[in-house]
Amino acid sequence: MKITTVNGSSPTAHARPTDARQAAWPRIVMTGVALGFLLVFLVLPLIAVMTQALAKGFGTYMSALSDPAALHAIYLTLIVTAVAVPLNLVFGVAAAWTVTKFDFRGKSLLVTLIDLPFAVSPVIAGLIYILLYGAHGWLGPWLDAHDINIVFALPGLVLATLFVTFPFVARELIPVMEAQGRAEEEAALSLGASGWQTFLRVTLPNVKWGLMYGVILCSARAMGEFGAVSVVSGHIRGETNTMPLHIEILYNEYQYAAAFAVASLLALLALVTLAAKAFVEWRASRSHALYDLEASPT
Amino acid sequence: MSVLAWRRPSLMPGFGLSVGYTVVYLSLIVLIPLSAVFIETSELGWGRFWDTVSAPRVVAALQTSFGASLIAATINAVFGLLVAWVLVRNPFPGRKLIDGLVDLPFALPTAVAGIALTAIYAPTGWIGQWLQPLGLQIGYQPAGIVVALIFIGLPFVVRTVQPILEDLDPEFEEAAVSLGANRWTTFRRVVLPELWPALLTGYALAFARGVGEYGSVIFIAGNMPMVSEIAPLLIVTKLEQFEYAEATAIAAAMLVLSFVILLCINGLQWWRTNRHAA
């Protein structure tokens, strides 16, 4: 490989295009600066979580994780996620079907409104449910009279999580279904398939990787949500503390090793999320390549 | 057949069901609860709303939130563009791994990011202890907020710029270079005009996310009123003191500002697609 600097009028006859674009050293400097930036801002925090978690030894680590309050926090996080993600999944599918299979007035407004929760601070996402369901809220007296707890209880945690994870599935599905078009569904329908059959046998298999992708992102955010859940939880230890809230309490009590131990579980979960995301992307691109291969001879 | 007035006929089944479900669910989870903020604020009246929002501590918190987000988004625009460029144009071993890692801030819970960054940048932390003798302090200072927001916002810039950069044909740059332009001129005159809209969108997304960010910031910020207190934290503080009206007024001010940003993002995207269509 020949490295040449191209100076104006005398382009070296057979220089490889890559060489013409960039000499070696700026390329190395740029890569170095970019990697250094990523090292300081992304890799170092991960290493910090892991080392701080084990700073007081493996015994402390395990006892922090097997503490009853920690176990309850893990349990509560899983419950909230298990309720919130399927609800937003169903919504995401319905919204993507509405937006991509039909043309109607107000469609772009609908898409904007679906994205709205991304532009709202998580703290405000918690606040709105206090305004509605809190003791002094609109429905507060009624709920109180019927002995129903929403705020400072599980339903509040689920509602706040639903809000912050609201757009994830829809957002991933809409572009995928848009790219898929309507021809295959229309063919199935004209051959006599019912609406549900068309959806289950034609649409769903076509968008399954996009769907998985949305579910992964949605679950990661649901398990890790802090601000919204913090506002509606009331921080009742062993009752309404999810894992991120448990971390905050431990941290504020100066139990750093324990806080980082619980944090390390969530950090591992984040790495699993990234791996799953990469796998789904790889499968999606492979099925696209296959699809193109099958389509090309015709 | 009055529906036909606002929608084009389609062979597809389930219009009523899917649009009905979408709109009802959207209203129950998002629109009605969000409208509560504005209805509560309007009951306050303009005078009390303005008194709350213009109180020095509130103004300082809003300035801190918006200012730190602005600085962090700017730093992210520069380094995010650099990272995207390196990932697309400069192949190096382990690039796939680094590419995947860019999404870490999306996947890592904000509270975890907050305590990890504090462990690094606190005066006794890994990097903080080396900055301390130089008279620089990041942890428990407004600079800490910026650090947290850089972490949170980075993937927004990288992921909006990256696809555009992948579609950009290096031939244009080669043509510019062969016509005598130097590297910097080529970048400024050939590459940047193509990337500009995507870069602005990523900037706006990172900015919007930074303004509302809470979990990663509160651990590292130090949270001193008037100095390093962010607006979302002030809302939480007011709620804990049962000052619901004031909390709601601050929330309304933040929402209005955020909606304006969202409108700008949509405007930018419209501009981008129309430019490409032309």
Coordinates of C-alpha atoms in Angstrom, one line a residue, chain A residues 74-218:
Chain A
I74 CA -35.2 -7.2 42.2
Y75 CA -38.6 -8.9 42.4
L76 CA -40.5 -5.6 42.1
T77 CA -38.4 -4.5 39.1
L78 CA -39.2 -7.7 37.3
I79 CA -42.9 -7.4 38.1
V80 CA -43.1 -3.8 36.9
T81 CA -41.2 -4.8 33.7
A82 CA -43.4 -7.9 33.1
V83 CA -46.5 -5.8 33.3
A84 CA -45.4 -2.7 31.4
V85 CA -43.5 -4.2 28.5
P86 CA -46.4 -6.4 27.1
L87 CA -48.8 -3.5 27.4
N88 CA -46.6 -1.2 25.4
L89 CA -45.9 -4.1 23.0
V90 CA -49.6 -4.4 22.2
F91 CA -49.9 -0.7 21.8
G92 CA -46.7 -0.5 19.7
V93 CA -48.2 -3.1 17.3
A94 CA -51.6 -1.4 17.1
A95 CA -50.0 2.0 16.6
A96 CA -47.6 0.8 13.9
W97 CA -50.5 -1.0 12.1
T98 CA -52.6 2.2 12.2
V99 CA -49.8 4.4 11.0
T100 CA -48.4 2.2 8.2
K101 CA -51.4 0.4 6.8
F102 CA -53.8 3.3 6.4
D103 CA -53.7 6.8 5.1
F104 CA -55.7 9.3 7.1
R105 CA -55.7 12.9 8.1
G106 CA -53.8 13.7 11.3
K107 CA -51.3 10.8 10.9
S108 CA -48.2 12.9 11.4
L109 CA -49.8 14.5 14.5
L110 CA -50.4 11.0 15.8
V111 CA -46.8 10.0 15.2
T112 CA -45.5 13.2 17.0
L113 CA -47.8 12.5 20.0
I114 CA -46.5 8.9 20.2
D115 CA -43.0 10.3 20.5
L116 CA -44.1 12.9 23.1
P117 CA -42.9 10.9 26.2
F118 CA -39.3 11.1 24.9
A119 CA -39.4 14.9 25.2
V120 CA -40.8 14.9 28.7
S121 CA -38.6 14.8 31.8
P122 CA -39.0 11.5 33.7
V123 CA -39.7 13.6 36.9
I124 CA -42.7 15.2 35.1
A125 CA -43.8 11.7 34.1
G126 CA -44.0 10.8 37.8
L127 CA -45.6 14.2 38.7
I128 CA -48.5 13.8 36.3
Y129 CA -49.7 10.6 38.0
I130 CA -49.4 12.3 41.4
L131 CA -51.6 15.1 40.1
L132 CA -54.2 12.5 38.9
Y133 CA -54.1 9.8 41.5
G134 CA -52.3 11.3 44.5
A135 CA -54.1 12.1 47.8
H136 CA -54.7 15.7 46.7
G137 CA -55.1 14.7 43.0
W138 CA -58.2 14.7 40.8
L139 CA -59.2 11.1 41.6
G140 CA -57.5 11.0 45.0
P141 CA -60.6 11.3 47.2
W142 CA -62.5 8.7 45.1
L143 CA -59.6 6.2 45.2
D144 CA -59.3 6.9 49.0
A145 CA -62.9 6.2 49.6
H146 CA -62.7 2.9 47.7
D147 CA -59.4 2.0 49.4
I148 CA -57.4 1.8 46.1
N149 CA -53.7 2.7 46.2
I150 CA -52.1 3.8 43.0
V151 CA -49.5 6.4 44.0
F152 CA -46.8 5.0 46.4
A153 CA -47.8 1.5 45.3
L154 CA -47.3 -0.9 42.5
P155 CA -49.9 0.5 40.1
G156 CA -48.1 3.9 40.2
L157 CA -44.8 2.3 39.5
V158 CA -46.3 0.5 36.5
L159 CA -48.0 3.7 35.2
A160 CA -44.8 5.8 35.4
T161 CA -42.9 3.0 33.7
L162 CA -45.5 2.7 31.0
F163 CA -45.2 6.5 30.3
V164 CA -41.4 6.6 29.9
T165 CA -41.2 3.4 27.8
F166 CA -44.3 4.3 25.8
P167 CA -42.8 5.0 22.3
F168 CA -40.1 2.3 22.2
V169 CA -41.9 -0.5 20.4
A170 CA -44.0 1.7 18.1
R171 CA -40.9 3.7 17.2
E172 CA -38.9 0.6 16.1
L173 CA -41.9 -1.0 14.3
I174 CA -43.1 1.9 12.3
P175 CA -40.1 2.2 10.0
V176 CA -39.9 -1.6 9.6
M177 CA -43.5 -1.9 8.6
E178 CA -43.3 1.2 6.4
A179 CA -40.5 -0.4 4.5
Q180 CA -42.4 -3.7 4.2
G181 CA -45.3 -2.0 2.4
R182 CA -48.8 -3.4 2.0
A183 CA -48.5 -5.7 -1.1
E184 CA -48.0 -9.0 0.8
E185 CA -50.9 -8.3 3.1
E186 CA -53.1 -7.3 0.2
A187 CA -52.2 -10.5 -1.6
A188 CA -53.0 -12.6 1.4
L189 CA -56.4 -10.8 1.8
S190 CA -57.3 -11.3 -1.8
L191 CA -56.5 -15.0 -1.5
G192 CA -59.2 -15.1 1.2
A193 CA -57.2 -14.9 4.5
S194 CA -59.0 -13.1 7.3
G195 CA -57.6 -10.0 8.9
W196 CA -56.1 -11.8 11.9
Q197 CA -54.7 -14.6 9.7
T198 CA -53.0 -12.0 7.6
F199 CA -51.6 -10.2 10.6
L200 CA -50.3 -13.4 12.3
R201 CA -49.0 -15.2 9.2
V202 CA -47.8 -12.4 7.0
T203 CA -47.1 -9.2 8.9
L204 CA -45.8 -10.6 12.2
P205 CA -43.1 -12.9 10.7
N206 CA -41.9 -10.0 8.5
V207 CA -41.4 -7.6 11.4
K208 CA -40.4 -10.0 14.1
W209 CA -36.8 -8.7 14.4
G210 CA -37.9 -5.1 14.6
L211 CA -40.4 -6.2 17.2
M212 CA -37.7 -7.9 19.2
Y213 CA -35.5 -4.9 19.0
G214 CA -38.2 -2.7 20.4
V215 CA -39.0 -5.1 23.2
I216 CA -35.3 -5.2 24.2
L217 CA -35.0 -1.5 24.4
C218 CA -38.3 -1.2 26.2

